[in-house]
mmCIF file of C-alpha atoms and ligand atoms in Angstrom:
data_model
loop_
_atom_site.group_PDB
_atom_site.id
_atom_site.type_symbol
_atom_site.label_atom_id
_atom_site.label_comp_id
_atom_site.label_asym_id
_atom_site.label_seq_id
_atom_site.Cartn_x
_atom_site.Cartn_y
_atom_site.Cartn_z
ATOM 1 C CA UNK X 28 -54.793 2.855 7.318
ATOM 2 C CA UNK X 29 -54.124 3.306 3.721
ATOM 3 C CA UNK X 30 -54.930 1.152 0.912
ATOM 4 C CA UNK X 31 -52.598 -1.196 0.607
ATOM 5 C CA UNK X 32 -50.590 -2.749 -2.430
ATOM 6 C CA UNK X 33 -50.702 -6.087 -3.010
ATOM 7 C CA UNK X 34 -47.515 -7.664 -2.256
ATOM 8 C CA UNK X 35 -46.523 -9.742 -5.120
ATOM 9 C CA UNK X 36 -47.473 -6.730 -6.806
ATOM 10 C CA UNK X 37 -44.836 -4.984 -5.031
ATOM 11 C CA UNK X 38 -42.295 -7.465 -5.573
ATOM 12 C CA UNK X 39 -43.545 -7.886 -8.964
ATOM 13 C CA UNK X 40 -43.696 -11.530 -9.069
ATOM 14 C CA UNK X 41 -46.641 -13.884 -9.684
ATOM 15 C CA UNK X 42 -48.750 -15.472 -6.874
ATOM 16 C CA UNK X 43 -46.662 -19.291 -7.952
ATOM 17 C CA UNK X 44 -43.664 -17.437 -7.379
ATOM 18 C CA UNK X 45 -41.100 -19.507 -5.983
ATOM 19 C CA UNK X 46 -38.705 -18.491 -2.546
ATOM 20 C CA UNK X 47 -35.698 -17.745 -5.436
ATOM 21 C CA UNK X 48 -37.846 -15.440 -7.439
ATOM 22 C CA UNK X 49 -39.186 -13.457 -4.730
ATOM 23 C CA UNK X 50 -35.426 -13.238 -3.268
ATOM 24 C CA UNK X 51 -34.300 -12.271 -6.891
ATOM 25 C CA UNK X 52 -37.091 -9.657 -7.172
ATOM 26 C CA UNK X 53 -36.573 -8.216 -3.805
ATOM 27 C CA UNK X 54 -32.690 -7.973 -4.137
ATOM 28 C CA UNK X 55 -33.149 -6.023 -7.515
ATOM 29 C CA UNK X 56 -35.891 -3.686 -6.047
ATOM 30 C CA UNK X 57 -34.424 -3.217 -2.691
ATOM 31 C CA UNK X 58 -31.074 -2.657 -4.561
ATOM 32 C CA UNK X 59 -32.922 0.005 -7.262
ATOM 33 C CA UNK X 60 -35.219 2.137 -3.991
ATOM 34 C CA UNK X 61 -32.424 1.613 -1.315
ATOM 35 C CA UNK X 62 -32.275 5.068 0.252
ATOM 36 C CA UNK X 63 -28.711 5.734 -0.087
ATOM 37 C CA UNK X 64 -29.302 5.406 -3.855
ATOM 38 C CA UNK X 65 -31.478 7.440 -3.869
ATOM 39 C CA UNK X 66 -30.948 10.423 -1.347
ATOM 40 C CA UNK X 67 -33.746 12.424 0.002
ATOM 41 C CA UNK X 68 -36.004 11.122 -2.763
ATOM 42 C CA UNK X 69 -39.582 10.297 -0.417
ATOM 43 C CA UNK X 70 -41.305 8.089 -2.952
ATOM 44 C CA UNK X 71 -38.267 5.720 -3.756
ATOM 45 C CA UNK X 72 -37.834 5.520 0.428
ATOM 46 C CA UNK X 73 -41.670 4.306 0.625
ATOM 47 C CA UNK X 74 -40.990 2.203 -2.135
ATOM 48 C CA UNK X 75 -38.149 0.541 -0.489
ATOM 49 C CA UNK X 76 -40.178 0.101 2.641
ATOM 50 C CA UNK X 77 -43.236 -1.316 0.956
ATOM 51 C CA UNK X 78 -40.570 -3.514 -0.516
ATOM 52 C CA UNK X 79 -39.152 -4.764 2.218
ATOM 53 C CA UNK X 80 -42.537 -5.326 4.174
ATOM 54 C CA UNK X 81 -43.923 -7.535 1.334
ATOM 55 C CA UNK X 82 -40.853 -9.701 1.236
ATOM 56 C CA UNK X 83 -40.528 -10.235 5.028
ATOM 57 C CA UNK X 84 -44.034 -11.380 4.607
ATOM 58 C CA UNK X 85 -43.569 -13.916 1.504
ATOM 59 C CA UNK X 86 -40.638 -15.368 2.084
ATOM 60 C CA UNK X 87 -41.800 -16.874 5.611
ATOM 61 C CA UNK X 88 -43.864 -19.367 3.972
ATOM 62 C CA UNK X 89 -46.627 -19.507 6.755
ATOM 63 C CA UNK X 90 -47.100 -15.581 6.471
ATOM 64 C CA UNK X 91 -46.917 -16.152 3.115
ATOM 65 C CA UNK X 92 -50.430 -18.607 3.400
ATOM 66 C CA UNK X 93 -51.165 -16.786 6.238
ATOM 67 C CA UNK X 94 -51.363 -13.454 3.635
ATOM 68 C CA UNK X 95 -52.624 -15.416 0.755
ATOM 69 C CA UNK X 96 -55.637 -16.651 2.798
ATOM 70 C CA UNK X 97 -56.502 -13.502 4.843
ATOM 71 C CA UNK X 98 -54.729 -10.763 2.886
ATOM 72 C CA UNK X 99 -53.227 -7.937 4.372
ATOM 73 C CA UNK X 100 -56.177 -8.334 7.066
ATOM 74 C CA UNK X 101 -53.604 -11.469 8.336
ATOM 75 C CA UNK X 102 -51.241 -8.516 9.481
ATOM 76 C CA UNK X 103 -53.595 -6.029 11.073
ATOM 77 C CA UNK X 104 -55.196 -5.079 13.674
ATOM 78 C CA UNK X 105 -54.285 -5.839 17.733
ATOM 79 C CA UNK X 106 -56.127 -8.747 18.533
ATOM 80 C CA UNK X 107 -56.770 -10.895 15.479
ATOM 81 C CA UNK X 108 -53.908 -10.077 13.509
ATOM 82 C CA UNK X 109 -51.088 -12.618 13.035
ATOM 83 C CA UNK X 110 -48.626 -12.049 15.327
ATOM 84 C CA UNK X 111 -44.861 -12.814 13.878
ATOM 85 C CA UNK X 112 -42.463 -10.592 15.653
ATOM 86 C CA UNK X 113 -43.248 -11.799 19.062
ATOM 87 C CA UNK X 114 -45.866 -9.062 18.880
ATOM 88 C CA UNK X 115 -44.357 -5.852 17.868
ATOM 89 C CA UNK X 116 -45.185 -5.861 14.295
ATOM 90 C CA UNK X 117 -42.227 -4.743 11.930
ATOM 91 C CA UNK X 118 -39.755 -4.031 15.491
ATOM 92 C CA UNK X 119 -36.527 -4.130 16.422
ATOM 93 C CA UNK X 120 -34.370 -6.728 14.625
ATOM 94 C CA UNK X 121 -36.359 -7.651 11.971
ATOM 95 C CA UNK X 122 -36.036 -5.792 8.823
ATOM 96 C CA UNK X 123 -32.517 -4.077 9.850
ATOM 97 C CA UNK X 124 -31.076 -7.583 10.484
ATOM 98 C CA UNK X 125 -32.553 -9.004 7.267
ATOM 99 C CA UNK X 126 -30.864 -6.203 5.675
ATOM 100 C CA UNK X 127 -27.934 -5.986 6.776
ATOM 101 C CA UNK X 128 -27.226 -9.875 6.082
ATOM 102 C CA UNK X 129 -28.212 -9.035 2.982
ATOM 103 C CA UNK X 130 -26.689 -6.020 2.106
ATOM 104 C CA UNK X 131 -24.126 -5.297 4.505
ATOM 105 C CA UNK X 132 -20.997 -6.478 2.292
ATOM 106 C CA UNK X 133 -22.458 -5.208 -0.880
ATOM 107 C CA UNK X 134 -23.360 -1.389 0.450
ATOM 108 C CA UNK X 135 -20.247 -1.675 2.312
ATOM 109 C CA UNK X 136 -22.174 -0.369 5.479
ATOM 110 C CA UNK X 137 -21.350 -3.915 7.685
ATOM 111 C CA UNK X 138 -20.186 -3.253 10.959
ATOM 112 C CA UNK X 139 -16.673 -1.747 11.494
ATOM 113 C CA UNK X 140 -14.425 -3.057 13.680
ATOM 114 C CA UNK X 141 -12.956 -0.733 16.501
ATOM 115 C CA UNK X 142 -9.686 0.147 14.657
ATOM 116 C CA UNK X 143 -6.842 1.731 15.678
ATOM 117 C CA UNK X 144 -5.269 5.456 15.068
ATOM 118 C CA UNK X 145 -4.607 5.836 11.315
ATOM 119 C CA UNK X 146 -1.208 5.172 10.020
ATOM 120 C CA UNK X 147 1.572 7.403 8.662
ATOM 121 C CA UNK X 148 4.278 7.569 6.133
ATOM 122 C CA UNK X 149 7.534 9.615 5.910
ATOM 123 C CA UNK X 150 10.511 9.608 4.105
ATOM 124 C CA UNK X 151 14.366 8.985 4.296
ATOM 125 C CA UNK X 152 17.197 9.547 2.306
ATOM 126 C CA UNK X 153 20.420 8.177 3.136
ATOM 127 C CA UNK X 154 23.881 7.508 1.260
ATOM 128 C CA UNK X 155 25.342 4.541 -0.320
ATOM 129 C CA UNK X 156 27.434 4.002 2.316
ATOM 130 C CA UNK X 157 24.804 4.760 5.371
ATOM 131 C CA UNK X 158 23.212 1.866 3.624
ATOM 132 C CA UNK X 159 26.068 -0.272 3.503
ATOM 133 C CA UNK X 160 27.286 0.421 7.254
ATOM 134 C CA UNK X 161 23.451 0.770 8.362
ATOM 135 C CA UNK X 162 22.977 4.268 9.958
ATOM 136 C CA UNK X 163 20.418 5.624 13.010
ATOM 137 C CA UNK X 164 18.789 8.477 11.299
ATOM 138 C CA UNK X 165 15.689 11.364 13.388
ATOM 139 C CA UNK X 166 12.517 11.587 11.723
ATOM 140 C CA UNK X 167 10.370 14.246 12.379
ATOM 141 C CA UNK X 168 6.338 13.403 12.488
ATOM 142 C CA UNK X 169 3.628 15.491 13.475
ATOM 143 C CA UNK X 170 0.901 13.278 14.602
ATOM 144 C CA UNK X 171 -1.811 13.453 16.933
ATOM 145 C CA UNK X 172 -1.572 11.567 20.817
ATOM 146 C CA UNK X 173 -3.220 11.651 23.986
ATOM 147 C CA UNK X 174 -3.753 14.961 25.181
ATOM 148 C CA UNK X 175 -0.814 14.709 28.197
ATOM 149 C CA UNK X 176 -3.332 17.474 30.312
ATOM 150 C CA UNK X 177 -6.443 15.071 30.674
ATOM 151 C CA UNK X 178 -4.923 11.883 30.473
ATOM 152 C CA UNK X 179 -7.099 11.412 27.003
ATOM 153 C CA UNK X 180 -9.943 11.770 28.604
ATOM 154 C CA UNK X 181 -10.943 15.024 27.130
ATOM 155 C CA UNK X 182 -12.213 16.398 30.741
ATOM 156 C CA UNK X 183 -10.672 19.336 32.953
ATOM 157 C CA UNK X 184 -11.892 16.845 35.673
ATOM 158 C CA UNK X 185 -9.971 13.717 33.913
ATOM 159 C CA UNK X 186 -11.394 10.296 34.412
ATOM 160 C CA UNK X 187 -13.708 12.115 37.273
ATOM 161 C CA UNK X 188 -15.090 14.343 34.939
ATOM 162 C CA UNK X 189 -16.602 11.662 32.461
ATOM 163 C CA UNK X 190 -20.216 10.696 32.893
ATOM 164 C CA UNK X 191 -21.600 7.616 30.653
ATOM 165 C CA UNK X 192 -23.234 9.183 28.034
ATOM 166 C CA UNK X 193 -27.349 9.347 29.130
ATOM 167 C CA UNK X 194 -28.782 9.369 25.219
ATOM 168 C CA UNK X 195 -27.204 5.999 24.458
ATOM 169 C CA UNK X 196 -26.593 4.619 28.289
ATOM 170 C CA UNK X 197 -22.770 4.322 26.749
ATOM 171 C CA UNK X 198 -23.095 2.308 24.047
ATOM 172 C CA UNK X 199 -22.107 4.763 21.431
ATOM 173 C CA UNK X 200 -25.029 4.750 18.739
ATOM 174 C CA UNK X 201 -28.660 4.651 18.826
ATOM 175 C CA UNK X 202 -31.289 2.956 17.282
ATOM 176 C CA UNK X 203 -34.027 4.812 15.634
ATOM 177 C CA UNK X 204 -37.462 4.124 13.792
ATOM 178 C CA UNK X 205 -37.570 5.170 10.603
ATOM 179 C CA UNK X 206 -40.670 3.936 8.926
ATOM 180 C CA UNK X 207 -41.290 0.822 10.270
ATOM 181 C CA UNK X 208 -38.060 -0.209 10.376
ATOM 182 C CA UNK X 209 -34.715 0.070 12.818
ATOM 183 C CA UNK X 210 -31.263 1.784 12.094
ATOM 184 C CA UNK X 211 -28.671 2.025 13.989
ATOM 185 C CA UNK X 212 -27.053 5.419 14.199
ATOM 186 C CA UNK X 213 -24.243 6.929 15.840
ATOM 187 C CA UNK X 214 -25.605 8.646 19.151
ATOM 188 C CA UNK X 215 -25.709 12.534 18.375
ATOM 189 C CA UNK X 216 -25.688 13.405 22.067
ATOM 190 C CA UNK X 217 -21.864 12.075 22.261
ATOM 191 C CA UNK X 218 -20.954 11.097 18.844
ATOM 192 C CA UNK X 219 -20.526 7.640 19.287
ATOM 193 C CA UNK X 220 -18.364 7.679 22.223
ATOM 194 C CA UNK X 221 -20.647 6.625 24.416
ATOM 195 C CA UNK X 222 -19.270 9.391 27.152
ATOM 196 C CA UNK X 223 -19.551 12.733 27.655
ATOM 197 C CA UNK X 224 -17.667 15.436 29.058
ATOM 198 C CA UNK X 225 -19.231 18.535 31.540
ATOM 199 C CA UNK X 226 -15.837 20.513 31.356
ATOM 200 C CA UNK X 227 -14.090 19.663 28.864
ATOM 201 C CA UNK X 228 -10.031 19.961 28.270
ATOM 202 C CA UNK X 229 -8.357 23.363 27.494
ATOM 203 C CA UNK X 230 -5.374 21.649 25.681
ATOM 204 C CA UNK X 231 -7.108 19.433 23.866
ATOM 205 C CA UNK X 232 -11.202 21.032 23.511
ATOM 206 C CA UNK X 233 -12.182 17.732 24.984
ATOM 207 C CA UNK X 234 -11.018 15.839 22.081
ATOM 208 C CA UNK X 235 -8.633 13.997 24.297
ATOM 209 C CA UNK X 236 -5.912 14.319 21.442
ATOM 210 C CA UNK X 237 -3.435 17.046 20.024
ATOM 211 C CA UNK X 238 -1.253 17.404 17.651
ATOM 212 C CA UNK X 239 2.029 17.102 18.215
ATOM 213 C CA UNK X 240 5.659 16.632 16.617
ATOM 214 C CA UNK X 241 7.864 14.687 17.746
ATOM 215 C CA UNK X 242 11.632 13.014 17.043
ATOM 216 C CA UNK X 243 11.888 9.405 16.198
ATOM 217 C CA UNK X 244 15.304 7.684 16.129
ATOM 218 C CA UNK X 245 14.922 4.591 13.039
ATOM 219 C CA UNK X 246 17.736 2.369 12.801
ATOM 220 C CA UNK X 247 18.383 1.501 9.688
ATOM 221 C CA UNK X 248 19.978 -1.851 8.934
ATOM 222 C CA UNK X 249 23.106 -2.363 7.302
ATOM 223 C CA UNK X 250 22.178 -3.756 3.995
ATOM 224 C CA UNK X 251 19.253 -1.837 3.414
ATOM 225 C CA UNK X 252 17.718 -1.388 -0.138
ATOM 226 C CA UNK X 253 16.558 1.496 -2.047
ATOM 227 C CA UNK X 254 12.442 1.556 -1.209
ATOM 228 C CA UNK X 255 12.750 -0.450 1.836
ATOM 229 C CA UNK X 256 9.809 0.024 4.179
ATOM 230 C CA UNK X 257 10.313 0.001 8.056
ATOM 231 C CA UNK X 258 7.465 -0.491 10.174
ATOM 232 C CA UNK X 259 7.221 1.280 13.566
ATOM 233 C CA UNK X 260 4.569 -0.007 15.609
ATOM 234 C CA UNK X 261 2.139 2.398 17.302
ATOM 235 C CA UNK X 262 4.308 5.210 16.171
ATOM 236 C CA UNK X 263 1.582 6.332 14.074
ATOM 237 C CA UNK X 264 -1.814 8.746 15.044
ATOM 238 C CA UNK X 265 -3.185 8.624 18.358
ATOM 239 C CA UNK X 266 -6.918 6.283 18.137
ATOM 240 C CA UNK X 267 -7.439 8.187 20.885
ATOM 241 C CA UNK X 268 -7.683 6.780 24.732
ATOM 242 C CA UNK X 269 -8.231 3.140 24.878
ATOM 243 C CA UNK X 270 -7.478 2.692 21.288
ATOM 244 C CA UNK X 271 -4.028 1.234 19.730
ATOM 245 C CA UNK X 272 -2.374 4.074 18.006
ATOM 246 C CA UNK X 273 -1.534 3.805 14.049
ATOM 247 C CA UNK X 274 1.966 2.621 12.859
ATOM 248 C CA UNK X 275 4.908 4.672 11.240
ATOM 249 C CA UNK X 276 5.945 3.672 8.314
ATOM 250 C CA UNK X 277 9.430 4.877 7.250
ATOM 251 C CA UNK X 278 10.332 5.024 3.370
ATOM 252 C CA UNK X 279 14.182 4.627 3.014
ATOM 253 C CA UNK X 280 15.681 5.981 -0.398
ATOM 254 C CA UNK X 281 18.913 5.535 -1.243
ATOM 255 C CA UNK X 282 20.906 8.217 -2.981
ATOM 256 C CA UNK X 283 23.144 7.589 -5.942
ATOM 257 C CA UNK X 284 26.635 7.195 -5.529
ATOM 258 C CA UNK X 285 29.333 8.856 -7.738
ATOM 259 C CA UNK X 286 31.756 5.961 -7.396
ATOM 260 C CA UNK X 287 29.660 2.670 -6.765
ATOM 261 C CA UNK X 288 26.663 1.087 -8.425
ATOM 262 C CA UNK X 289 24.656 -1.180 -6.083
ATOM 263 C CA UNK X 290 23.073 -4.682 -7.168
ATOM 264 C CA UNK X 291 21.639 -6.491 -4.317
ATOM 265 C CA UNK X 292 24.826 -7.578 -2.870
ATOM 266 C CA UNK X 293 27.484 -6.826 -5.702
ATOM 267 C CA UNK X 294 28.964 -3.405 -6.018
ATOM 268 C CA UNK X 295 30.102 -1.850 -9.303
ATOM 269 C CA UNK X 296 33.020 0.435 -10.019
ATOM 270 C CA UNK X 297 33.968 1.766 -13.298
ATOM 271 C CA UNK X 298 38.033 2.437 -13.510
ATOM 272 C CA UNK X 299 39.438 4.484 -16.294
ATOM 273 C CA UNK X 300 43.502 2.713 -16.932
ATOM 274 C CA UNK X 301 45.484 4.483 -19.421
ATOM 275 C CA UNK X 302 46.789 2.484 -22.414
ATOM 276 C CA UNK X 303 50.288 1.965 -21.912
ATOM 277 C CA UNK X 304 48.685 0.154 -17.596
ATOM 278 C CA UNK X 305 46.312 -1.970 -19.649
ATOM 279 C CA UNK X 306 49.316 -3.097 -22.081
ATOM 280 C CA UNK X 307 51.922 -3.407 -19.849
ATOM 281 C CA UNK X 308 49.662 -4.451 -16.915
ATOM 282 C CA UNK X 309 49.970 -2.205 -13.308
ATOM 283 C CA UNK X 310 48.631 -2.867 -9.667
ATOM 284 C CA UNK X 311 46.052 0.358 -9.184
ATOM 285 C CA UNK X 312 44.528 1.236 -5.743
ATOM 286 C CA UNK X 313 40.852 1.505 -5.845
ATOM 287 C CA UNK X 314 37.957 2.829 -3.364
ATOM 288 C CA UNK X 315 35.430 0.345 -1.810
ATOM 289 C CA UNK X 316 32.290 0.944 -0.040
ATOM 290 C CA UNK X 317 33.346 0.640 3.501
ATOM 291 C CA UNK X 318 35.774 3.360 3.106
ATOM 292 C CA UNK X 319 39.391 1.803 2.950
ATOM 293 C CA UNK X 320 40.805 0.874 -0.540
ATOM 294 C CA UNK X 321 42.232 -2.323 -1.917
ATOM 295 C CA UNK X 322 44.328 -2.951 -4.250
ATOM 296 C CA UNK X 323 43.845 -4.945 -8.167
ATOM 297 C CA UNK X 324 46.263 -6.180 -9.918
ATOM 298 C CA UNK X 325 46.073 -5.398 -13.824
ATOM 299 C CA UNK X 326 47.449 -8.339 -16.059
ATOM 300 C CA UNK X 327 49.601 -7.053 -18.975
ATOM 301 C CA UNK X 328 47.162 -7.166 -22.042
ATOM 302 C CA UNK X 329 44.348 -5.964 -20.406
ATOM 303 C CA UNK X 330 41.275 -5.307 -22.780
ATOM 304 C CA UNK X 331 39.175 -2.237 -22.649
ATOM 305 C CA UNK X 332 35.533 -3.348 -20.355
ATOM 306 C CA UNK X 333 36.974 -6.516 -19.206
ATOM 307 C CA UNK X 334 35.695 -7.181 -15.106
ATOM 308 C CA UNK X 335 37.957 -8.088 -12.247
ATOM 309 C CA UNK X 336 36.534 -9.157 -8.795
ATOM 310 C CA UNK X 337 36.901 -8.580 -5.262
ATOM 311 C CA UNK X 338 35.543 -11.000 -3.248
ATOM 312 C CA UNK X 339 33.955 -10.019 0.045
ATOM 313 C CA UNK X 340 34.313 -6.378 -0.880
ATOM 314 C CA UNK X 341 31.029 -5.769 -2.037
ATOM 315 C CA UNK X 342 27.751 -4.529 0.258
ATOM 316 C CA UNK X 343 26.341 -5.686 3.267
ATOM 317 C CA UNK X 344 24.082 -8.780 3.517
ATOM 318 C CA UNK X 345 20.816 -7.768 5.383
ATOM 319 C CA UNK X 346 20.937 -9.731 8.552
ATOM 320 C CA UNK X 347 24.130 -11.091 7.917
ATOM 321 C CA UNK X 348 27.254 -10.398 8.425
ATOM 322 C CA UNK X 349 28.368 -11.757 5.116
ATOM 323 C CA UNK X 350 29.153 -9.179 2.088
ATOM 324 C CA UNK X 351 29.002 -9.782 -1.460
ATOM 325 C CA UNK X 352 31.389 -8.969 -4.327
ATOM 326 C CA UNK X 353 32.906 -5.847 -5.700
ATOM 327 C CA UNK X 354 33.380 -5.564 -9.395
ATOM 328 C CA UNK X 355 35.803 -3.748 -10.950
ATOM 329 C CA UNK X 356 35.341 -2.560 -14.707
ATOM 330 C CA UNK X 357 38.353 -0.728 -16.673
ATOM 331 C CA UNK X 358 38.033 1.651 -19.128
ATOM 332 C CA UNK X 359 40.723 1.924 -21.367
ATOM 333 C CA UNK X 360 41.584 4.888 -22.640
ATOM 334 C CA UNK X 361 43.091 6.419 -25.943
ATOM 335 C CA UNK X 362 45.680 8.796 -25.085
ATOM 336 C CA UNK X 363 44.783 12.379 -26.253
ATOM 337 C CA UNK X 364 47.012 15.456 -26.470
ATOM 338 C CA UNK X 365 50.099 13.443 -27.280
ATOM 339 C CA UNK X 366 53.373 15.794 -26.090
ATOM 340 C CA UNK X 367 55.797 15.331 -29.284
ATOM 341 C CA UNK X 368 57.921 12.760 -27.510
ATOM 342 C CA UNK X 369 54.376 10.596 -27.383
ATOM 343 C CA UNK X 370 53.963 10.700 -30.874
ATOM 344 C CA UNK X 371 57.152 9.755 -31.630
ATOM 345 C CA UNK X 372 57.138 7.050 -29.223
ATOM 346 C CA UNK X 373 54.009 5.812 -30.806
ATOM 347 C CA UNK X 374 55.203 5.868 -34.008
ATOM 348 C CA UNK X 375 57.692 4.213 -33.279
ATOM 349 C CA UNK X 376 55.223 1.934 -31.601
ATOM 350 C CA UNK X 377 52.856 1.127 -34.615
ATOM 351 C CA UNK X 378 55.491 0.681 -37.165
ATOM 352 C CA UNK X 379 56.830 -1.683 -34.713
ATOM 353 C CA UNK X 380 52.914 -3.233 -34.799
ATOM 354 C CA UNK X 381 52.537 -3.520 -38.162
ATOM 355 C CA UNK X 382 55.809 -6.052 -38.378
ATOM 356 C CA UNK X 383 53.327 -8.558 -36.665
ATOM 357 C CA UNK X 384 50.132 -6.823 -37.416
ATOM 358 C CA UNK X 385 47.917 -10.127 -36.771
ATOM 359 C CA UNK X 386 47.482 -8.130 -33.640
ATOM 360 C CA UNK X 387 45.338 -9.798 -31.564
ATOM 361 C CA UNK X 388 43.094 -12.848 -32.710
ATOM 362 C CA UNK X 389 40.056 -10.424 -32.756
ATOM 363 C CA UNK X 390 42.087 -7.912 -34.652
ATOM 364 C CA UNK X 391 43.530 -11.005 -37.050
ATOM 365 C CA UNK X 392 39.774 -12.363 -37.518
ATOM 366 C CA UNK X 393 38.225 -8.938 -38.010
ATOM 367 C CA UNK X 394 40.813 -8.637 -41.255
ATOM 368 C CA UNK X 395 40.314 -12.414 -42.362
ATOM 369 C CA UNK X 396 36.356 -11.406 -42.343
ATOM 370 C CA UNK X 397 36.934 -8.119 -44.696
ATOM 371 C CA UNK X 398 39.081 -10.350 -47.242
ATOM 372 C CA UNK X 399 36.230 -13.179 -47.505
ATOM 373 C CA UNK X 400 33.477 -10.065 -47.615
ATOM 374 C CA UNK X 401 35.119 -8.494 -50.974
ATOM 375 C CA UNK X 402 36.519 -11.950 -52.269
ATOM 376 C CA UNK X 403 32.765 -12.461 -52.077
ATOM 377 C CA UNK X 404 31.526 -9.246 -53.655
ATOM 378 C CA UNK X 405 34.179 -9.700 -56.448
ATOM 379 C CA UNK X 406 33.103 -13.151 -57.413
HETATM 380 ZN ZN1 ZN G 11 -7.067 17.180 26.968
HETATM 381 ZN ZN1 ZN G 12 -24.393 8.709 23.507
#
């Protein structure tokens, strides 16, 4: 046996080290030499081991005497040595275990959980008023599921045709020596499915899935917003047989409408009203969102922006069968193009104004606020 290291040289701490310091010193240097920081570098891996021996030894305080009275001599040997792993030295479930309490979380290599198929995403658009009404829309997905031929098995012979696997008596992984410690592997002989096939599937080359696309109806709710997400359980990839396929996830976008501006439950509809409707006030018909019209009465005087509401017209409530409001917004607008009769009629229609040009008490302050603005610059 070769020469051997001392081990608080190793761990390169003093001999009064306490239990924190050597856990400190071996967390740093395990951390520094671990082999999958250090890929297929030979001297950091021996490093790492010689690491890990000397702190399995030291931090058991009666090795730890056990090593400072005998030395490494405490640890050799068959007959006199010190036997602390029930007699097979540095075996099965000593260091790995150590390690992976340690370690596990922080080298992210903890035990994984048997999960299910992956999940998928796709995309719908719908209208304004699919949204409002709710609307069954097909998705396409092309996913993979249980090969129909072998039942998922993978075999020509189905279920028959599956022995347990004889490398890894079905457990799925292995555990090798690697030094002197134990690692857990995934078995190579059936790739960690702890079966294997003799003849394996034509559809499916014995991976007991394929690829397939299929048609999905989603109902979409009435109500729905723009970015909604709707979840379709185990609609997802196949996990394969025995394993809970992935979900579906089904992006709805809404598309803009040309009429109607959506917020949450309100609706929004710009109006253009000619001059002479918003002065003499007019009943117009207007459009709403679940396709018939109603009608808004448009008070003489009428000023250009100014909001009227519908109550009840507006979109759906999700899981409701209340609706909000619709707003309607004019927009008055300045006649243009005038036919000669117009003008005329304007004309005649300002000169009337200016007889009691106060206007309106907007217009009147507006002029009251120019007079006091040069009185002011004047004085
Ligand atoms: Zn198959
Ligand atoms: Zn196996």
């Amino acid at each position: 046996m070769a020469t051997k290291l001392d081990y608080y040289a190793v761990l390169e701490v003093t001999r009064e080290a306490s239990g924190d310091e050597l856990k400190k010193a071996y967390r740093r240097l395990a951390m520094k030499y671990h082999p999958d920081r250090n890929p297929g570098d030979a001297s950091a891996e021996n490093r790492f081991k010689e690491i890990s021996e000397a702190y399995d030894i030291l931090k058991d305080d009666q090795k730890r005497s056990a090593y400072d009275r005998y030395g490494h001599a405490a640890f050799e040997g068959g007959g006199g040595g010190f036997d602390f792993n029930g007699g097979g030295g540095f075996g099965a479930g000593g260091l790995g275990d150590i390690f992976e309490q340690m370690f596990g979380d922080m080298m992210g290599g903890g035990r994984r959980a048997k999960r299910a198929g992956a999940d998928i995403q796709t995309q719908v658009e719908i209208s304004l008023a699919e949204a409002f009404a709710g609307v069954k829309k097909t998705v396409t997905v092309t996913t993979r599921v249980v090969c129909e031929a072998c039942e998922g098995t993978g075999s020509k012979d189905r279920e028959a045709g599956v022995d347990t696997c004889p490398s890894c008596h079905g457990a799925g992984k292995v555990r090798a020596q690697q030094g002197f410690f134990v690692v857990e592997r995934p078995c190579p002989t059936c790739h960690g499915a702890g079966r294997v096939v003799k003849d394996p599937c034509v559809s499916c080359h014995g991976a007991g899935t394929v690829q397939r696309t299929r048609t999905l109806d989603v109902a979409i709710p009435a109500g729905v917003e723009d970015g909604t997400r709707i979840r379709m359980t185990g609609e997802g990839e196949s996990g394969g047989k025995g394993v809970a396929p992935g979900d579906l996830y089904v992006h709805i976008s809404v598309a803009q409408h040309e009429l109607f501006q959506r917020d949450g439950s309100n609706i929004y509809c710009r109006v253009p009203l000619r001059m002479a409707q918003a002065a003499l006030g007019s009943d117009i018909e207007v459009p709403v969102i679940d396709g018939g019209r109603a009608n808004v009465k448009i008070p003489a005087g009428t000023q250009n922006g100014e909001h009227f509401r519908l109550r009840g017209k507006g979109f759906s409530v999700l899981r409701s069968s209340s609706r909000g409001d619709m707003y309607i917004q004019v927009s008055v607008e300045t006649p243009q193009n005038l036919t000669k009769r117009q003008r005329e009629l304007l004309e005649e229609f300002e000169s009337e104004a200016g007889e009691h040009a106060k206007g309106s008490p907007e217009h009147a302050g507006f002029f009251s606020r120019v007079k006091d603005f040069f009185d002011g610059t004047k004085g």
